[in-house]
Amino acid sequence: MRLKNLEINGFKSFSKKTTLEFESPIVSIVGPNGSGKSNVVEAIRFVLGEQSMKSMRGKAGLDLIFKGSKKLPAGSRASVTIYFNNKDKIFKLSNENGENINLNYDIISISREVYSDGLNKYVLNGGEVRLKDINNLLASVNIGSSGHHIISQGEADRILNASSKDRREMIEDALGLKIYQYKIKDAERKLERTTNNMKEVFLLRKENAPHINFLKKQVEKFEKAKEMKVDLLNFYNEYLKKESVYLEKEKHTLGVEKNKILNEITEINQKISSVEEENPAAENKNNEELRNLENKLREIRNVKGELDRKLGRIEGMIEMEERQKEKPVKSENISIHREEAENFLKEINEYLEEAIYMDVLENIAPILGKVKDIVNRFARNFGEETQPNNFSNQGQIEGLKSTQNEILTEVDKIKIEENKILDSIEKIKEKISKEIEDRHEGEKEKFTWRVRHQELSSSLQLISVKEENIKRENENFENEIKEGGALIGGDIFSYKNFEFEGMPDRNNQEEMRRKIERIKIKLEDAGALGGSEILKEFEETTERDRFLAKEMEDLETSINSLRVLMTDLKEKIDIEFKDGIKKINVQFQELFALMFGGGTAHLSVIVESRKIKNEEDGESNPEEDKNIPLEQGIEIGVSLPHKKVKELHSLSGGERSLTSIALLFAMSQVNPPPFLVLDETDAALDEANSRKYGDMLEKLSKRSQLIVVTHNRETMSRAGVLYGVTIGADGASKLLSVKFDEATAIAK
Ligand code: ATP
């Protein structure tokens, strides 16, 4: 037996915890009207997850909680727990992946609690679960949510009243197909989720596509730039090496040239200054000497002149003395001795000559003074001769002659000295003119050096210009390395390993530089600088896109497999449903005939379709409306024995009860539920039919437990356990186990 017991606590009229043990295949609940029997049935509905408040005769959750009585306070929560035997581990629960997992409990307890605020709580073996889990769990043991196995009071003919679609549901439930329906629902939900995911992924990929395209183009540019970089590096290696060789050589050559010029300039400067230093000193010295000698000569000549004049006078005096001694001279006749006159003239003449050669005016005046003295002396001598010659004597003459000789000796000495000076003057003059000549030579030499100096200075200037050029070229070289380095990194220095000897051709270098420039421009245009990041981003983005594409594929696969699953499940349901209907029909026919003593009854599957209006172009055309097949429904066809009535609604209350009981029992025979709850299903039956009903209960109870609420003695007699429900003085339902005789008494 599957069903073990039921605990009701605070539910409706059961204010206190009340337990029902289902120890017998048929348990009957008896009691007077309004004692709370149906509340037990509703407690079972409630705990099994019933969502319709109406079917529990309430409007809100609060209606299910004990409302209190004069003696008892109202409850704040209602709870019902049902216990099932699970030693065979038949109860299954679906996990997230839709797989059924057997629950490893010997006893399965399901609780449902409702609070005054309407909040519901489901508990499975102590752990809170969702209603969905309860439904799944119960479906695994053929307890469907349609509640076909719980027939409430007055609902004996519920299946007859139900719509063909609801009937189908009840039958599916009874056939244990509900579990497939849940799986289909799950698959539909998953399909919807997966389709949405797919849409999202599709949109994401669509959004990303332009960016990926952009990145792809960038990467292509970058790849091209990489190739260009290789070319650039090759060009750089050759160009920079040659340029460095050129610069080194140029610097060296210029350095050598410059040193050479500077040395030569230093030499020339030395030569020029040595020429300038030597000449003036020598020239000054000789001129000085010449001036001294000339002064000396003049002095000597003055002395000699003086001596000559003295000598002349003495000679004149001697002559005069001698003449006076020989022949006296009358004072009236003035005679001038020829020699005296000649001496006078000679003396005058010498002074005048001297004066003529004098180049300085102030030196002439003293000479002229001397000339005047000579003239005066001559005039005096001439006057003296007018005197009578009384004084002439030999002693005087000799004295004069001795003086004359002394003077002559002196004059001779002076002449020798004069000649010496004249010689010296001659020599010094020669020296000076030699010096002048030499100086002229020096000037000429100096001029030549100066011209050379000028030439060298110009060369030096040229070298400075060249140096400036080299400096600029060197700066360009360094800038080129910097710019190149920014484009190709540290590899730029690999030019040092490039092998080249000789002097590079400047035109070739220029040509190469232009090529390099062109590549650089292209590289910058390609935006090569951020290439590696773009490459990384491209790889990441394409990787993500690949991932999304894979996800799309997976989603598509899972959509397809969900569709396949749904189709399979639908097919399975269809097949099992049709098969189940056949089996039910066999049982239905049999039970129906048994109940009514003949007649026929059967279920038939109908397919309803509905029209979808074709409203294309905004106009409705009934001929083009489409028929969309709807879910299948179930029709019940009966034919009572000896009666023509075939319509269900024309049947009497008892007939309706019997028909629906026959169908319900037929359904239960084909796929027996663990238990059936029948709340006064037998109410409308007469005695004969009650017996037949009792027989069927017994037959049915072999495969399903039965809980029957009844006032019917016959039905009570078939039960193994009888519970009596009474309403106490406190207004709460009470449960007690009763014997058959007590039961009939209580039931009244
Ligand atoms: P009958 O034989 O006439 O069908 P019954 O035994 O099936 O009667 P129930 O319908 O189960 O009786 O019980 C109805 C009783 O339960 C009523 O008296 C009603 O007042 C009481 N009842 C229903 N809901 C509550 C509640 N929330 N709190 C207290 N009592 C309640």
XYZ file of C-alpha atoms in Angstrom, residues 267-716:
450
model
C 103.192 78.374 -38.304
C 102.348 81.327 -40.543
C 101.372 83.429 -37.565
C 104.697 82.645 -35.979
C 106.530 83.514 -39.149
C 104.647 86.776 -39.589
C 105.283 87.819 -36.025
C 108.954 86.849 -36.224
C 109.341 89.008 -39.327
C 107.569 91.875 -37.596
C 109.752 91.552 -34.484
C 113.208 91.330 -36.103
C 113.476 94.299 -38.559
C 112.486 97.396 -36.593
C 115.044 96.773 -33.827
C 117.972 96.353 -36.187
C 116.911 99.340 -38.258
C 116.619 101.579 -35.192
C 120.036 100.512 -33.935
C 121.819 101.333 -37.241
C 120.024 104.649 -37.652
C 121.045 105.583 -34.155
C 124.626 104.657 -34.879
C 124.564 106.656 -38.124
C 123.193 109.667 -36.313
C 125.961 109.385 -33.668
C 128.691 109.104 -36.284
C 127.374 112.121 -38.174
C 127.312 114.136 -34.967
C 130.825 113.025 -34.208
C 131.967 113.976 -37.740
C 130.379 117.365 -37.337
C 132.128 117.928 -34.047
C 135.495 116.855 -35.467
C 134.967 119.031 -38.472
C 134.123 121.955 -36.227
C 137.346 121.349 -34.287
C 139.297 120.951 -37.535
C 137.694 124.130 -38.935
C 138.668 125.960 -35.791
C 142.228 124.600 -36.074
C 142.381 125.523 -39.749
C 141.246 129.014 -38.966
C 143.754 129.208 -36.161
C 146.420 127.866 -38.505
C 145.425 130.403 -41.124
C 145.660 133.179 -38.662
C 149.013 131.980 -37.406
C 150.316 131.545 -40.914
C 149.003 135.028 -41.727
C 150.687 136.403 -38.665
C 153.943 134.639 -39.504
C 153.811 136.013 -43.008
C 152.960 139.433 -41.815
C 155.770 139.370 -39.305
C 158.183 138.243 -41.914
C 156.985 140.828 -44.431
C 157.226 143.626 -41.937
C 160.628 142.464 -41.052
C 161.746 142.635 -44.682
C 159.935 145.697 -46.132
C 157.980 148.196 -44.172
C 154.546 149.015 -45.468
C 153.291 152.498 -45.754
C 150.066 152.931 -44.021
C 148.568 154.835 -46.985
C 149.027 151.756 -49.202
C 147.249 148.777 -48.073
C 148.679 145.619 -49.373
C 147.154 142.258 -48.765
C 149.317 139.279 -48.950
C 148.101 136.936 -51.555
C 148.394 133.875 -49.321
C 146.553 135.692 -46.562
C 143.787 136.614 -48.890
C 143.627 133.034 -50.186
C 143.513 131.654 -46.665
C 140.810 134.119 -45.789
C 138.781 133.097 -48.814
C 139.526 129.399 -48.275
C 138.402 129.628 -44.661
C 135.189 131.453 -45.586
C 134.585 128.974 -48.374
C 134.945 125.903 -46.094
C 132.458 127.293 -43.591
C 130.003 128.142 -46.315
C 130.356 124.640 -47.779
C 129.764 123.187 -44.393
C 126.686 125.358 -44.033
C 125.391 124.297 -47.421
C 125.517 120.593 -46.404
C 123.813 121.297 -43.120
C 120.258 120.005 -43.255
C 119.227 121.517 -39.947
C 118.772 125.276 -39.874
C 119.843 125.782 -36.311
C 123.233 124.222 -37.113
C 123.843 126.844 -39.839
C 123.616 129.871 -37.533
C 126.791 129.026 -35.501
C 128.666 128.481 -38.789
C 127.552 131.868 -40.051
C 128.699 133.356 -36.676
C 132.150 131.894 -37.286
C 132.207 133.350 -40.811
C 131.432 136.755 -39.307
C 134.328 136.341 -36.792
C 136.754 135.540 -39.669
C 135.612 138.633 -41.603
C 136.015 140.797 -38.463
C 139.451 139.372 -37.775
C 140.508 139.997 -41.368
C 139.245 143.565 -41.152
C 141.168 144.029 -37.909
C 144.334 142.646 -39.425
C 143.830 144.918 -42.339
C 143.501 147.948 -39.999
C 146.621 146.922 -38.007
C 148.685 147.074 -41.160
C 148.091 150.777 -41.198
C 150.299 150.865 -38.108
C 154.037 151.363 -38.510
C 155.863 147.924 -38.325
C 157.791 148.524 -35.150
C 157.284 145.272 -33.434
C 158.520 142.659 -35.911
C 161.079 140.207 -34.604
C 162.419 136.752 -35.031
C 161.203 135.423 -31.657
C 157.657 136.120 -32.423
C 157.844 134.382 -35.733
C 159.296 131.266 -34.247
C 156.700 131.198 -31.511
C 154.055 131.477 -34.160
C 155.633 128.726 -36.231
C 155.794 126.387 -33.241
C 152.082 126.969 -32.631
C 151.548 126.459 -36.375
C 153.222 123.034 -36.185
C 151.246 122.004 -33.154
C 148.051 122.935 -34.933
C 149.121 121.089 -38.052
C 149.845 117.975 -36.034
C 146.445 118.322 -34.412
C 144.826 118.831 -37.824
C 146.488 115.705 -39.186
C 145.195 113.708 -36.262
C 141.718 115.079 -36.789
C 141.877 114.239 -40.485
C 142.731 110.649 -39.653
C 139.866 110.584 -37.206
C 137.564 112.197 -39.785
C 138.443 109.611 -42.375
C 137.762 106.863 -39.885
C 134.331 108.336 -39.119
C 133.575 108.746 -42.788
C 134.469 105.120 -43.305
C 132.232 104.093 -40.494
C 129.399 106.250 -41.873
C 129.834 104.670 -45.252
C 129.665 101.244 -43.731
C 126.671 101.978 -41.602
C 124.867 103.506 -44.565
C 125.540 100.356 -46.524
C 124.233 98.375 -43.621
C 121.092 100.498 -43.411
C 120.362 100.239 -47.112
C 120.986 96.513 -46.809
C 118.537 96.466 -43.966
C 115.976 98.407 -45.964
C 116.455 95.986 -48.735
C 116.108 93.157 -46.273
C 113.011 94.715 -44.858
C 111.469 94.954 -48.260
C 112.194 91.283 -48.707
C 110.548 90.566 -45.321
C 107.493 92.574 -46.302
C 107.232 90.633 -49.473
C 107.512 87.379 -47.526
C 104.991 88.595 -44.968
C 102.587 89.477 -47.725
C 102.931 86.006 -49.176
C 102.271 84.510 -45.718
C 99.312 86.761 -45.243
C 97.872 85.689 -48.576
C 98.387 82.076 -47.518
C 96.875 82.897 -44.127
C 93.874 84.299 -45.912
C 93.623 81.185 -48.042
C 93.864 79.005 -44.980
C 91.231 81.056 -43.128
C 88.906 80.620 -46.096
C 89.594 76.890 -46.071
C 88.930 76.873 -42.365
C 85.634 78.642 -42.939
C 84.798 76.108 -45.576
C 85.602 73.384 -43.108
C 83.338 75.049 -40.524
C 80.554 75.064 -43.080
C 81.281 71.429 -43.794
C 81.345 70.726 -40.080
C 77.976 72.423 -39.728
C 76.679 70.284 -42.565
C 78.062 67.161 -40.966
C 76.558 68.193 -37.645
C 73.187 68.614 -39.313
C 73.578 65.333 -41.149
C 74.511 63.707 -37.856
C 71.379 65.157 -36.227
C 69.335 63.850 -39.142
C 70.987 60.482 -38.660
C 70.109 60.427 -34.965
C 66.563 61.618 -35.650
C 66.217 58.901 -38.246
C 67.218 56.327 -35.627
C 64.660 57.766 -33.192
C 61.863 57.798 -35.772
C 62.789 54.380 -37.085
C 63.030 53.082 -33.522
C 59.503 54.277 -32.835
C 58.317 52.236 -35.798
C 60.406 49.073 -35.563
C 61.733 49.170 -32.014
C 65.205 48.151 -30.852
C 65.903 46.317 -34.121
C 66.820 49.692 -35.540
C 70.306 49.236 -34.042
C 70.905 46.077 -36.028
C 72.387 48.321 -38.742
C 75.611 48.125 -36.731
C 75.958 44.519 -37.849
C 75.447 45.372 -41.504
C 78.651 44.856 -43.408
C 79.864 47.683 -45.560
C 83.225 49.069 -46.441
C 84.241 51.982 -48.625
C 82.664 55.363 -49.091
C 78.930 55.365 -49.659
C 77.520 57.141 -52.668
C 75.512 60.152 -51.514
C 73.041 59.926 -54.383
C 72.313 56.302 -53.575
C 71.899 57.244 -49.936
C 69.449 59.998 -50.838
C 67.507 57.590 -53.020
C 67.364 55.086 -50.164
C 66.293 57.761 -47.703
C 63.389 58.652 -49.983
C 62.346 54.999 -50.094
C 62.509 54.850 -46.303
C 60.415 58.015 -46.083
C 57.765 56.500 -48.351
C 57.558 53.331 -46.239
C 57.371 55.401 -43.059
C 54.436 57.395 -44.405
C 52.640 54.194 -45.389
C 53.337 52.686 -41.983
C 52.022 55.716 -40.163
C 48.981 55.672 -42.422
C 48.468 52.009 -41.520
C 48.458 53.017 -37.888
C 51.113 50.440 -37.215
C 51.883 51.878 -33.823
C 48.951 50.284 -31.978
C 49.023 47.143 -34.113
C 49.773 44.626 -31.415
C 46.826 45.814 -29.298
C 44.539 45.652 -32.323
C 45.812 42.162 -33.104
C 45.134 41.156 -29.512
C 41.683 42.726 -29.620
C 40.991 41.071 -32.985
C 42.038 37.685 -31.625
C 39.948 38.171 -28.500
C 36.949 39.428 -30.452
C 37.129 36.666 -33.068
C 37.672 34.132 -30.304
C 34.550 35.467 -28.624
C 32.726 35.398 -31.960
C 33.871 31.802 -32.501
C 32.649 31.039 -29.022
C 29.313 32.695 -29.818
C 29.118 30.846 -33.134
C 29.782 27.615 -31.268
C 27.156 28.617 -28.756
C 24.736 29.301 -31.625
C 25.516 25.844 -32.952
C 25.015 24.332 -29.512
C 21.804 26.281 -29.041
C 20.628 25.206 -32.466
C 21.517 21.627 -31.629
C 19.713 21.866 -28.334
C 16.709 23.514 -30.044
C 16.668 20.693 -32.551
C 17.030 18.068 -29.870
C 14.318 19.795 -27.812
C 12.068 19.751 -30.851
C 12.904 16.122 -31.447
C 12.243 15.431 -27.774
C 8.942 17.279 -27.936
C 7.938 15.444 -31.083
C 8.990 12.154 -29.508
C 7.069 12.939 -26.344
C 4.020 14.019 -28.283
C 4.223 10.868 -30.353
C 4.666 8.827 -27.212
C 1.706 10.546 -25.607
C -0.293 10.073 -28.757
C 0.504 6.420 -29.028
C 0.097 5.713 -25.338
C -3.019 7.828 -25.226
C -4.634 6.007 -28.091
C -3.535 2.722 -26.657
C -4.797 3.779 -23.211
C -8.150 4.825 -24.668
C -8.516 1.416 -26.231
C -7.800 -0.279 -22.956
C -10.093 2.076 -21.019
C -12.804 1.462 -23.566
C -12.627 -2.270 -22.965
C -12.928 -1.752 -19.201
C -15.501 1.024 -19.566
C -17.718 -1.118 -21.737
C -17.437 -4.003 -19.320
C -18.112 -1.970 -16.174
C -20.849 0.030 -17.828
C -22.624 -3.128 -18.928
C -22.143 -4.483 -15.439
C -23.634 -1.419 -13.840
C -26.520 -1.061 -16.219
C -27.010 -4.695 -17.060
C -26.129 -4.109 -20.658
C -25.762 -1.215 -23.031
C -22.649 0.229 -24.532
C -20.193 2.898 -23.518
C -17.032 4.125 -25.130
C -14.680 7.023 -25.374
C -13.784 8.526 -28.695
C -10.972 10.905 -29.551
C -12.028 14.010 -31.392
C -9.821 16.639 -32.971
C -11.136 20.128 -32.680
C -9.952 22.753 -35.055
C -10.418 26.450 -35.069
C -10.363 28.901 -37.873
C -7.684 31.496 -38.115
C -8.781 34.498 -40.081
C -6.650 35.358 -43.041
C -6.261 39.037 -42.539
C -3.526 39.734 -44.985
C -4.005 43.084 -46.729
C -6.320 43.965 -43.870
C -9.267 42.243 -45.522
C -10.985 39.178 -44.169
C -11.865 36.433 -46.620
C -13.672 33.511 -44.925
C -12.763 31.134 -47.755
C -9.109 31.639 -47.148
C -9.342 31.270 -43.347
C -7.092 28.504 -42.092
C -8.159 25.540 -39.996
C -5.649 25.055 -37.227
C -5.942 21.618 -35.563
C -6.352 21.920 -31.827
C -5.492 19.443 -29.146
C -7.435 16.300 -29.100
C -10.503 15.955 -26.877
C -12.498 13.065 -25.554
C -16.134 12.410 -26.173
C -18.141 9.908 -24.192
C -20.687 7.892 -26.064
C -23.216 5.780 -24.090
C -26.159 3.716 -24.967
C -28.320 2.490 -22.101
C -29.981 -0.853 -22.361
C -33.571 -0.727 -23.423
C -33.400 3.027 -23.812
C -32.924 5.228 -26.758
C -31.279 8.017 -24.803
C -27.757 8.557 -25.847
C -27.047 12.126 -24.784
C -25.227 12.415 -21.521
C -27.232 15.356 -20.307
C -30.424 13.341 -20.635
C -29.271 10.755 -18.116
C -30.730 10.680 -14.594
C -28.567 11.623 -11.589
C -28.027 7.966 -10.683
C -27.293 7.071 -14.292
C -24.784 9.863 -14.507
C -23.157 8.690 -11.283
C -23.017 5.110 -12.498
C -21.619 6.112 -15.883
C -18.935 8.267 -14.409
C -18.097 5.695 -11.737
C -17.833 3.066 -14.482
C -15.519 5.341 -16.450
C -13.505 6.326 -13.417
C -13.081 2.757 -12.393
C -12.230 1.765 -15.953
C -9.531 4.418 -16.000
C -8.252 3.194 -12.660
C -8.159 -0.383 -13.905
C -5.975 0.439 -16.866
C -3.463 2.422 -14.955
C -4.209 2.099 -11.274
C -3.394 5.188 -9.186
C -1.949 4.543 -5.707
C -5.211 5.660 -4.215
C -8.668 6.966 -5.050
C -10.705 9.323 -2.905
C -14.415 9.132 -3.400
C -16.499 11.636 -1.528
C -20.074 10.423 -1.487
C -19.803 9.190 -5.060
C -22.414 6.671 -4.058
C -24.918 9.248 -2.852
C -27.278 8.871 -5.767
C -27.237 5.064 -5.917
C -30.111 2.859 -4.952
C -29.566 -0.263 -2.960
C -29.019 -2.580 -5.945
C -26.540 -0.211 -7.510
C -24.902 0.354 -4.143
C -24.070 -3.290 -4.012
C -22.667 -3.251 -7.515
C -20.712 -0.132 -6.491
C -19.450 -1.975 -3.422
C -18.331 -4.899 -5.578
C -16.433 -2.598 -7.844
C -14.808 -0.928 -4.876
C -13.520 -4.206 -3.699
C -12.280 -5.121 -7.144
C -10.653 -1.730 -7.491
C -9.109 -1.849 -4.049
C -6.926 -4.715 -5.126
C -4.847 -2.296 -7.128
C -5.528 1.104 -5.569
C -6.168 2.201 -2.028
C -9.586 3.686 -1.594
C -10.688 6.408 0.787
C -14.402 6.678 0.657
C -16.540 9.256 2.375
C -19.957 7.835 2.632
C -23.296 7.652 4.349
C -23.958 4.412 2.553
C -24.107 1.290 4.754
C -23.210 -0.923 1.835
C -20.121 1.084 1.117
C -19.179 1.193 4.798
